[in-house]
XYZ file of C-alpha atoms in Angstrom:
329
model
C 81.963 24.220 48.165
C 80.196 26.997 50.327
C 78.715 28.613 47.762
C 77.801 26.135 45.948
C 74.069 24.695 46.325
C 73.296 21.330 44.802
C 70.771 19.966 43.615
C 69.372 16.395 42.772
C 66.014 15.567 39.993
C 64.800 12.018 39.782
C 62.355 11.074 38.083
C 59.856 8.279 40.317
C 58.530 5.942 37.338
C 57.388 2.362 39.590
C 60.363 2.687 41.964
C 58.629 2.158 45.318
C 60.370 0.259 47.045
C 63.878 1.382 46.457
C 62.917 5.022 46.910
C 63.898 5.365 51.009
C 66.935 3.674 50.014
C 68.423 6.091 47.628
C 67.887 8.833 49.860
C 69.804 7.288 52.280
C 72.930 6.976 51.069
C 72.073 10.178 48.885
C 72.352 11.476 52.423
C 75.308 9.700 53.664
C 77.369 10.859 50.428
C 76.559 14.617 51.828
C 77.100 13.496 54.669
C 80.520 12.701 54.590
C 81.390 15.121 52.096
C 80.637 17.837 55.118
C 78.006 19.710 52.141
C 74.984 20.453 53.529
C 72.834 23.448 50.894
C 71.606 20.902 48.565
C 67.909 19.770 47.419
C 66.364 16.634 46.557
C 63.592 16.497 44.157
C 61.568 13.561 43.244
C 59.314 13.241 40.133
C 56.309 10.873 40.251
C 56.231 10.755 36.605
C 52.703 9.303 37.376
C 53.519 6.211 38.987
C 50.812 3.495 39.454
C 52.365 2.265 42.561
C 52.730 3.408 46.168
C 55.866 5.751 45.258
C 54.021 8.989 45.943
C 53.153 7.567 49.105
C 56.960 6.888 50.190
C 57.255 10.174 48.661
C 55.687 12.292 50.810
C 56.927 10.418 53.489
C 59.914 11.528 53.094
C 59.384 15.047 52.909
C 57.428 14.978 56.209
C 60.647 14.168 58.352
C 62.633 15.784 56.293
C 60.937 19.018 54.840
C 63.079 21.456 54.424
C 65.861 18.735 52.192
C 62.844 17.151 49.128
C 60.530 18.175 46.692
C 58.199 15.828 45.315
C 56.963 17.056 41.912
C 53.664 14.879 40.604
C 52.890 13.987 36.824
C 48.735 13.341 35.926
C 50.135 10.425 33.779
C 53.676 9.001 32.438
C 54.985 12.042 30.536
C 58.281 10.253 29.903
C 62.097 10.855 31.131
C 62.620 14.533 29.462
C 59.021 15.271 30.985
C 60.142 14.360 34.017
C 62.892 16.342 34.691
C 62.304 19.192 32.910
C 59.345 19.193 36.223
C 61.949 19.077 38.708
C 64.798 21.399 36.555
C 62.002 24.391 36.647
C 61.643 23.385 40.353
C 64.539 23.548 41.042
C 67.176 26.239 43.118
C 70.764 25.265 42.656
C 73.361 26.420 40.736
C 74.652 22.397 39.838
C 71.828 19.903 39.418
C 72.566 16.025 39.913
C 69.928 14.049 37.214
C 70.123 10.556 38.572
C 67.643 7.407 38.593
C 66.221 6.374 40.122
C 65.946 2.048 40.229
C 69.605 2.099 42.627
C 72.493 1.416 39.192
C 72.935 4.265 39.707
C 75.505 5.370 42.535
C 75.516 8.272 44.524
C 79.149 7.795 45.993
C 80.816 9.584 42.932
C 78.960 12.384 43.584
C 82.261 14.345 45.090
C 84.118 13.066 41.099
C 81.707 15.122 39.633
C 81.849 17.730 41.693
C 85.977 18.163 41.600
C 85.321 17.793 37.318
C 82.968 21.493 37.316
C 85.864 21.897 39.652
C 87.792 21.769 37.409
C 86.400 24.365 34.837
C 84.323 21.987 33.467
C 79.939 23.373 32.582
C 78.910 19.009 31.739
C 79.421 16.163 33.253
C 78.403 12.968 32.245
C 78.408 9.364 33.391
C 80.614 6.700 31.906
C 79.058 2.652 32.957
C 82.863 0.989 31.628
C 81.583 -2.002 32.889
C 77.503 -2.224 33.249
C 75.335 -4.766 35.219
C 72.853 -4.971 32.477
C 71.481 -8.285 30.079
C 73.919 -8.582 26.637
C 69.776 -7.404 25.652
C 70.235 -4.465 27.107
C 74.134 -3.047 26.961
C 75.045 -4.458 23.004
C 72.653 -1.502 21.200
C 72.970 0.713 24.153
C 77.309 0.456 22.897
C 75.568 0.858 19.343
C 73.593 3.460 19.583
C 75.764 5.534 21.864
C 78.890 4.225 19.138
C 76.283 5.873 16.432
C 75.191 8.715 18.264
C 78.949 9.867 18.591
C 79.693 9.239 15.621
C 76.799 11.384 13.756
C 77.801 14.192 16.619
C 80.573 14.214 17.202
C 80.430 14.480 20.560
C 83.308 12.244 21.849
C 80.703 10.590 24.966
C 80.878 6.709 25.534
C 77.214 6.310 27.432
C 74.717 8.974 26.337
C 72.030 7.089 28.192
C 73.415 6.756 31.690
C 71.795 9.316 34.255
C 73.780 9.521 36.190
C 74.566 13.350 34.913
C 75.980 16.989 36.570
C 74.533 20.073 35.076
C 75.506 23.681 36.244
C 72.911 25.277 35.924
C 73.356 27.716 33.207
C 73.362 24.951 31.317
C 69.763 23.884 31.471
C 68.696 27.061 31.471
C 69.537 26.897 28.004
C 68.501 23.744 26.687
C 64.682 22.470 26.139
C 64.223 19.313 27.141
C 61.301 16.987 25.489
C 60.560 14.367 23.904
C 63.718 11.727 24.148
C 65.963 14.226 24.338
C 67.557 13.877 27.703
C 70.090 11.755 26.856
C 71.451 13.901 23.962
C 71.326 17.674 27.284
C 75.086 16.305 25.842
C 75.191 17.419 22.322
C 73.059 20.167 22.679
C 74.874 21.987 25.211
C 78.526 21.265 22.761
C 76.525 22.812 19.971
C 76.465 26.144 22.475
C 79.962 25.359 24.177
C 79.579 24.717 27.238
C 82.012 22.714 28.578
C 81.370 18.827 28.821
C 84.079 15.726 30.353
C 82.900 12.267 31.282
C 83.693 10.053 34.454
C 83.464 5.683 35.109
C 81.339 5.586 37.716
C 80.004 2.000 38.984
C 76.711 0.114 38.205
C 75.048 -1.533 40.174
C 72.590 -4.264 38.939
C 68.607 -4.391 39.475
C 68.102 -5.265 42.817
C 64.129 -3.855 42.748
C 61.691 -3.913 39.951
C 61.514 -4.062 36.798
C 63.361 -2.415 34.064
C 60.844 0.496 32.433
C 61.932 0.652 28.971
C 62.296 -1.614 25.803
C 64.140 -1.837 22.727
C 60.797 0.680 21.342
C 62.900 3.956 23.232
C 65.994 2.822 20.318
C 63.962 3.784 17.855
C 62.187 7.470 19.334
C 65.975 8.074 20.167
C 67.016 7.734 16.217
C 64.356 10.291 15.569
C 64.689 12.344 18.121
C 68.811 12.157 17.173
C 67.586 13.322 13.830
C 66.280 16.412 15.380
C 69.054 17.496 17.184
C 71.915 17.189 13.807
C 69.243 19.536 12.319
C 68.752 22.175 15.939
C 72.210 21.801 15.981
C 74.989 20.990 12.912
C 71.779 22.497 10.474
C 69.815 24.967 12.240
C 71.092 28.009 10.012
C 72.235 26.549 7.325
C 69.212 24.020 6.139
C 70.072 24.107 2.998
C 73.580 22.598 3.377
C 71.241 19.714 4.423
C 69.127 19.275 1.494
C 71.613 20.047 -0.768
C 73.186 17.125 -0.070
C 70.716 15.464 0.233
C 69.787 16.528 -3.123
C 72.453 16.064 -4.580
C 73.043 12.810 -3.349
C 70.197 11.113 -5.314
C 70.590 13.329 -7.707
C 73.712 11.761 -7.872
C 72.234 8.604 -7.543
C 69.693 8.754 -10.805
C 72.156 10.136 -13.785
C 74.350 7.038 -12.774
C 71.669 5.155 -13.044
C 69.932 7.179 -16.227
C 73.638 7.103 -18.059
C 74.115 3.206 -17.102
C 70.788 2.387 -19.050
C 71.578 4.931 -21.433
C 75.311 3.029 -22.625
C 73.262 -0.124 -22.962
C 70.496 2.225 -25.765
C 73.627 3.406 -27.678
C 74.513 0.195 -27.616
C 71.557 -1.311 -28.604
C 72.234 -3.977 -25.879
C 68.072 -5.024 -24.487
C 65.152 -1.742 -24.268
C 65.501 0.369 -21.276
C 62.542 1.751 -21.050
C 60.595 -1.544 -19.171
C 63.374 -2.081 -16.233
C 62.815 -0.892 -12.603
C 66.035 0.868 -12.406
C 64.643 3.504 -14.848
C 62.309 4.049 -12.414
C 63.932 3.763 -10.633
C 66.302 6.686 -11.725
C 63.735 9.442 -12.550
C 62.765 8.894 -9.410
C 66.221 9.897 -7.561
C 66.172 12.776 -10.158
C 61.810 13.478 -8.805
C 63.943 13.422 -5.026
C 66.435 15.390 -5.512
C 64.985 18.542 -7.113
C 62.441 18.680 -4.220
C 65.242 17.987 -1.181
C 67.215 20.639 -3.049
C 64.180 23.059 -3.538
C 63.277 22.746 -0.213
C 66.534 23.886 0.953
C 66.314 26.634 -1.050
C 62.779 27.393 1.064
C 64.052 26.713 4.758
C 67.438 28.544 3.466
C 64.968 31.976 3.096
C 62.453 31.243 6.184
C 65.962 30.878 8.213
C 66.440 34.430 7.466
C 63.859 35.215 9.451
C 65.791 36.007 13.175
C 62.874 33.944 15.625
C 62.577 34.218 19.550
C 64.595 30.856 18.883
C 67.406 32.155 17.582
C 68.033 34.866 20.021
C 67.971 32.881 23.714
C 70.409 31.069 21.357
C 72.494 33.643 20.869
C 72.426 34.743 24.412
C 73.264 31.055 25.886
C 76.391 31.609 23.550
C 77.363 34.986 25.193
C 80.532 34.047 27.624
C 81.204 37.408 28.463
C 80.834 40.993 27.675
C 83.604 43.603 28.320
C 83.499 46.855 27.685
C 85.651 50.081 28.487
C 84.433 52.130 31.851
C 81.781 50.249 32.264
C 82.834 47.978 37.179
C 82.645 44.487 37.917
C 79.511 44.735 38.703
C 77.740 46.721 35.593
C 80.011 43.891 33.721
C 77.744 41.354 35.887
C 74.680 42.552 35.044
C 74.498 42.571 31.621
C 75.823 38.799 31.839
């Protein structure tokens, strides 16, 4: 642990009552674990209460340990985390929410997992102290995300996570993508896992998230699927959808053709006739779009080059020393 420097990135939005208690809990955990090399970065995401004043008071008392970042307005959690990641100096970065529902006492458990060879450790609030209006949609969301992405985590929304620095160096966080960082990291070949964590009931303030975040999250899930599974093979995505709609259209029209030959009834006025034609047209458009997307992806852009660099774990060449290898990596 002597060579380890920890950075805690904590997004804050109208959490004036919990900032000081959270810092004190982190401080207690660090003292108990005998960890002196760390920093705490509070990111005020456009709070309208005294959150920024509370952060400034802590900075005056602990200037060596605490940093503050204030955003001009409420940009959202992903933007707040991204701002904190850019300022973080640690080779291990923790994220946790400022509402005191995440327990800093779990930090040593995360460090143990990272030391065992994992690159990202996500918290799992197995026994979550939230109302059913939050837990049930969250379970559905987590289940769908796990199935579609192939990443076997139980709780993508947990704010308590630990990353090695190189993971965040390879990932750009925006929109609602903060909850999909494990998916993006997994697609780049990083080793991820999860640990069960205690989850406390909210005592101060109120939740900043409603059901609309699941709508935004679903749209970002589609973005993640497209950029991880189909980034370099978009023809497979659009082609598969095109073939699906084509099969539906052909089946509908085939059924109507059978009726026409049997002279059961006219088919020109039936809604199924128009539906079948629309499916065929949509199928042709999707397949054509997939072919065009494949042609576009043949041009190597900066994102593809960066992705290739992030995929490189180690380079060894005959006759190179260890120092030369480190510089090349």
